[in-house]
Tab-separated table of C-alpha atoms in Angstrom:
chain	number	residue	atom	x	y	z
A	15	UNK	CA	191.922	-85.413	91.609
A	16	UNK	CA	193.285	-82.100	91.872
A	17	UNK	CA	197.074	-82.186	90.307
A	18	UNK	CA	197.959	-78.643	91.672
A	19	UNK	CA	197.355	-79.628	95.476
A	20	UNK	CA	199.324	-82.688	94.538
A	21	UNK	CA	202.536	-80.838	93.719
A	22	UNK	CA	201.975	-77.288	95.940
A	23	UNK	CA	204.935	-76.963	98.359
A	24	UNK	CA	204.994	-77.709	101.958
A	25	UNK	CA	206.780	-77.497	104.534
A	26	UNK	CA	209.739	-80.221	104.887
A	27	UNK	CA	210.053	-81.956	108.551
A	28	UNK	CA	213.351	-80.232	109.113
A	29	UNK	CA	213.241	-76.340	108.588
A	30	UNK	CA	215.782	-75.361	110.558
A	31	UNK	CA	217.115	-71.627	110.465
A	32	UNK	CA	220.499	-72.553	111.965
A	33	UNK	CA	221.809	-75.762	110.372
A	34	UNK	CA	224.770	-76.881	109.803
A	35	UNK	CA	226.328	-80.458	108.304
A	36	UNK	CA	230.172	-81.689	108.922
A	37	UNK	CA	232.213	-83.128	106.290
A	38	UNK	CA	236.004	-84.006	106.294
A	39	UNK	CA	237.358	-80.900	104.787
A	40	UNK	CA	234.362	-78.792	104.387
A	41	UNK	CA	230.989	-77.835	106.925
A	42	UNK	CA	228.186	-76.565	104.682
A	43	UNK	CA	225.537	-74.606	107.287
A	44	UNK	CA	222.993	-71.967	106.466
A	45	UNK	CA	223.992	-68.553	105.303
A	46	UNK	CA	223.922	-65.992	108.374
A	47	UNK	CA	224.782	-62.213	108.585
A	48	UNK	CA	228.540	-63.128	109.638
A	49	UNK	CA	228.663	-64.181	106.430
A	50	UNK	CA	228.928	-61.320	104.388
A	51	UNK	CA	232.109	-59.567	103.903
A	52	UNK	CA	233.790	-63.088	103.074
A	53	UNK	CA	230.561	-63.743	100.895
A	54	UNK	CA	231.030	-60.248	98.789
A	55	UNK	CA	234.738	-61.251	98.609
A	56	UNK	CA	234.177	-64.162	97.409
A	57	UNK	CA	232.026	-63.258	94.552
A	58	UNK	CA	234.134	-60.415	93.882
A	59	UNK	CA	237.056	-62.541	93.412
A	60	UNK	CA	235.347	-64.538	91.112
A	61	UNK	CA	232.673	-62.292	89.395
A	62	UNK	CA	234.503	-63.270	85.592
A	63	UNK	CA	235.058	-66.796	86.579
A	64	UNK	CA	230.943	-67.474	87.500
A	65	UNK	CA	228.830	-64.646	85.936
A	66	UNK	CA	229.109	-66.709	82.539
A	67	UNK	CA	227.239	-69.522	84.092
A	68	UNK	CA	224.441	-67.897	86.387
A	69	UNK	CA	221.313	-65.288	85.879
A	70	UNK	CA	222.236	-61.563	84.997
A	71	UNK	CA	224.169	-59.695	88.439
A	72	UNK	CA	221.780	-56.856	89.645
A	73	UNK	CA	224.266	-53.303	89.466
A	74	UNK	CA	224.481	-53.543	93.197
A	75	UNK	CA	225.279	-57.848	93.515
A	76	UNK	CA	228.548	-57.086	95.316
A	77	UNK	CA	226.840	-55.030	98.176
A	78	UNK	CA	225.810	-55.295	102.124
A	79	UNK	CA	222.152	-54.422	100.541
A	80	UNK	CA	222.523	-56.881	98.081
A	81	UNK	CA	223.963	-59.747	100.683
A	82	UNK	CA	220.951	-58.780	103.022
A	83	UNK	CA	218.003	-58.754	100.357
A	84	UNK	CA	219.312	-62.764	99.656
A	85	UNK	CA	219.562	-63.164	103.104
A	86	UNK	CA	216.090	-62.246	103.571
A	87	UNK	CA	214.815	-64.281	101.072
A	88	UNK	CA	216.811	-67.296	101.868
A	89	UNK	CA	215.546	-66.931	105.056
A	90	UNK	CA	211.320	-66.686	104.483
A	91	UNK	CA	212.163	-69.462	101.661
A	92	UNK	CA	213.253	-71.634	104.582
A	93	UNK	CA	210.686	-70.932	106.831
A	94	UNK	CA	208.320	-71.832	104.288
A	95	UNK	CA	209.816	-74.811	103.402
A	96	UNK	CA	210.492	-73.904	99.759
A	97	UNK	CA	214.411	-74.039	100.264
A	98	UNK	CA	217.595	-74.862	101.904
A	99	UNK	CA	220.382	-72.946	101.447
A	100	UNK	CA	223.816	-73.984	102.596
A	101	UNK	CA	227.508	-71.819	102.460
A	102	UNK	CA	230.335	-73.987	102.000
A	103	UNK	CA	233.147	-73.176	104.393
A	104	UNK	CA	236.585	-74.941	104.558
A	105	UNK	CA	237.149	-76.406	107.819
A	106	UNK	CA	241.280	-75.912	107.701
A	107	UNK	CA	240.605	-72.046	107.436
A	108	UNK	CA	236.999	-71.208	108.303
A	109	UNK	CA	236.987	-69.504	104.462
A	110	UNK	CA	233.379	-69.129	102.377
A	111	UNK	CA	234.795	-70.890	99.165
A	112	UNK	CA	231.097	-71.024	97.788
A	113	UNK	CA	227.495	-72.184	98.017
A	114	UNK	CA	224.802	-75.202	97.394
A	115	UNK	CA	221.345	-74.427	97.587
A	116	UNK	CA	218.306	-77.354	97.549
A	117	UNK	CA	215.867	-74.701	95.815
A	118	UNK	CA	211.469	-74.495	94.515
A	119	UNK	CA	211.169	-77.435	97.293
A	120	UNK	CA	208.116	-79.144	95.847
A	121	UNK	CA	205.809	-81.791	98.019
A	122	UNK	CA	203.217	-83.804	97.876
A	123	UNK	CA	202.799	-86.418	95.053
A	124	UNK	CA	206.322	-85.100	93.891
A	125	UNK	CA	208.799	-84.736	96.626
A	126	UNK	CA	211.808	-82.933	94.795
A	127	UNK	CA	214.429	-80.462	94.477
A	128	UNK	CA	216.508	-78.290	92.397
A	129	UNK	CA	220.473	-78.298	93.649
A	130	UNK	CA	222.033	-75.368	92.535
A	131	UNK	CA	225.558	-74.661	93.359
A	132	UNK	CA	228.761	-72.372	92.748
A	133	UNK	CA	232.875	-72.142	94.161
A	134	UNK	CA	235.558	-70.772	93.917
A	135	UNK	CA	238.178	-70.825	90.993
A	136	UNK	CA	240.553	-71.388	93.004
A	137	UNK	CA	239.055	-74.725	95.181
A	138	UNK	CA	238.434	-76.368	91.942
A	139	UNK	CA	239.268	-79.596	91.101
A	140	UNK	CA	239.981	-80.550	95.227
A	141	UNK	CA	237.383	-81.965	95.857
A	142	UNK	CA	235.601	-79.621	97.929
A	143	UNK	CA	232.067	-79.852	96.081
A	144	UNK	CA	231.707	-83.217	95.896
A	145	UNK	CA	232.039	-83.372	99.272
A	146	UNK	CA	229.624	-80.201	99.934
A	147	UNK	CA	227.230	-81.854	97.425
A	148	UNK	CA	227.441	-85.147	99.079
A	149	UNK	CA	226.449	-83.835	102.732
A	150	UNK	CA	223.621	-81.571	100.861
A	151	UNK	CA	222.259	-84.494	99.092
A	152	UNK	CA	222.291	-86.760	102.510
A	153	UNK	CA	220.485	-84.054	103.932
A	154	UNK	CA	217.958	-84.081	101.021
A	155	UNK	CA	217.322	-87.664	101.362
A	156	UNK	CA	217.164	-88.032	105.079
A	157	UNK	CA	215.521	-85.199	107.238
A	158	UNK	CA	214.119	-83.787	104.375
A	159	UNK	CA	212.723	-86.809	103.256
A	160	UNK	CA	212.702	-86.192	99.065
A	161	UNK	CA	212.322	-88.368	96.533
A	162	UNK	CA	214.263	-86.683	93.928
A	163	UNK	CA	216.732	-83.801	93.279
A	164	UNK	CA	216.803	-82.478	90.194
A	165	UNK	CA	220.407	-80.419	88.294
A	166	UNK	CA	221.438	-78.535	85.315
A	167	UNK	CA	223.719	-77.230	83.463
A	168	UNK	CA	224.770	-75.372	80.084
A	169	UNK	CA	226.496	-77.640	77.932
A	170	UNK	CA	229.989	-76.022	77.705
A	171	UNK	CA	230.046	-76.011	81.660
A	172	UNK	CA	232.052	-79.738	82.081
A	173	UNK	CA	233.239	-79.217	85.676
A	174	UNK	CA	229.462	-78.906	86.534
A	175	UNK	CA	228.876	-81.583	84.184
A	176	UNK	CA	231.245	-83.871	85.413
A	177	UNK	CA	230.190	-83.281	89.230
A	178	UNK	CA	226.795	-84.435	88.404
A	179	UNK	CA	227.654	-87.527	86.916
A	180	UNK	CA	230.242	-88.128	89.252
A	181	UNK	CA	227.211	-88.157	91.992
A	182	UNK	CA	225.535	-90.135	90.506
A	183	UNK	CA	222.573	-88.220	88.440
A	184	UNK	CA	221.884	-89.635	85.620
A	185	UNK	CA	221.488	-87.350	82.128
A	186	UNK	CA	217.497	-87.038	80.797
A	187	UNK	CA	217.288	-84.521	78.751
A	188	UNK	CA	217.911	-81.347	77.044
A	189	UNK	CA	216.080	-78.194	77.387
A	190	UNK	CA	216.322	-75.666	74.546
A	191	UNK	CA	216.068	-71.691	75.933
A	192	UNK	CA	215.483	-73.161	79.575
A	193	UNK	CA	216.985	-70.392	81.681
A	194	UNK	CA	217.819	-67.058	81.062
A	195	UNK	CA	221.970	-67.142	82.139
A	196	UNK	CA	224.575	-63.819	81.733
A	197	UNK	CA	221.416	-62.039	80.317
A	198	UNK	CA	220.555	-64.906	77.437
A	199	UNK	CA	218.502	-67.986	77.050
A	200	UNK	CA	220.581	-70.890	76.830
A	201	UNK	CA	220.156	-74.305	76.312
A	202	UNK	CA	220.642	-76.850	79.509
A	203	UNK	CA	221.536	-80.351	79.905
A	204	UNK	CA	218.634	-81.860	82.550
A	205	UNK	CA	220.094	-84.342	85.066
A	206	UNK	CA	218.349	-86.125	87.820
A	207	UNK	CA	218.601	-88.362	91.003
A	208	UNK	CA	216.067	-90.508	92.989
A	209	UNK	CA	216.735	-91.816	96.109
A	210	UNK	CA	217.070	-95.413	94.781
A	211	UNK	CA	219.893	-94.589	92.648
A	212	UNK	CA	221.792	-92.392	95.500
A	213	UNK	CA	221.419	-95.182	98.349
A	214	UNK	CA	222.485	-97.578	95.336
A	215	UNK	CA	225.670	-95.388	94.175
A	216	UNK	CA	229.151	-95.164	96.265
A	217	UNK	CA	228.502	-91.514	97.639
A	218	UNK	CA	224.620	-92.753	98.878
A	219	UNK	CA	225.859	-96.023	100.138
A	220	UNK	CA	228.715	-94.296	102.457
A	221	UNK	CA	226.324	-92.355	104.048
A	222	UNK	CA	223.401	-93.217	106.732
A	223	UNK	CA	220.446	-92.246	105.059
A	224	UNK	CA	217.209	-93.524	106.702
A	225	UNK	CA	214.825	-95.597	104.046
């Protein structure tokens, strides 16, 4: 049995390029050019607030060539079915308040996900991801059909930690030196979530996810 065509990607049965999911308070869609100058606000309003928890910025992060190289990439990674990107825009004032990202899309025998996510200071503590992470997760377990979505974290990073749980992933490991973040390889706490345990936990149960 050959292991690696096991786990090589593939596409999902939903890819796509203009999607968008409705929430209470909160639509997440897929990241277009419109986006942009409320995107390089965004991260410019909170560049000290989230470059302690994510990879090194590139000089030029805050930039239209910068916005449009991710773009780009977002884009072929959903064609191929390796990702599924999502802005998360408040419904009460049509502002970008952050992002969640289903990322390295893996099929086959494995059928997971990485969730990756960011917002803004200033939404914190509202609510506003759970519910963004909810609708990203129901998307993950219906159309896309996974099995799993995978989550980390650095330690010190509670609000992140306390989302997760809150969802209900469940905490399986740690990694020592598992991703390089603000330039230095830092330890991560490893959480996970099958689709057993979402349709089994309030946020999975509230939602119509197909079996």
């Amino acid at each position: 049995m050959n292991i690696a065509n096991l786990l090589r990607p593939a596409a999902p049965p939903t890819r796509s390029m203009n999607l968008a999911i409705s929430g209470e308070r909160v639509v997440i869609r897929t990241p277009e050019r419109r986006d942009m100058d409320q995107w390089i606000a965004a991260r410019t309003r909170n560049r000290s607030y989230l470059q302690p928890f994510e990879p090194k910025w590139p000089d030029d992060a805050l930039t239209p060539t910068a916005f449009n190289r991710r773009l780009s990439r977002q884009q072929r990674d959903m064609r191929t079915g390796h990702s599924c990107p999502f802005v998360i825009i408040r419904l009460d004032n049509l502002q970008l308040i952050g992002a969640i990202n289903l990322n390295n899309i893996v099929r086959g025998a494995a059928q997971y996900a990485s969730m990756g996510y960011w917002l803004d200071e200033q939404s914190q503590g509202q609510g506003y991801m759970t519910e963004a992470a909810m609708l990203a997760l129901g998307h993950a377990f219906g159309p896309l059909k996974l099995h799993r979505v995978n989550a980390g974290c650095v330690p010190h990073n509670g609000r992140s930690k306390s989302l997760l749980t809150r969802l209900g992933f469940e905490e399986e490991g740690y990694a020592k030196r598992y991703l390089q973040i603000n330039g230095e390889w830092q330890d991560h706490l490893l959480f996970g979530l099958s689709i057993e345990t979402w349709k089994t936990t309030l946020p999975g149960s509230s939602l119509n996810i197909p079996a």
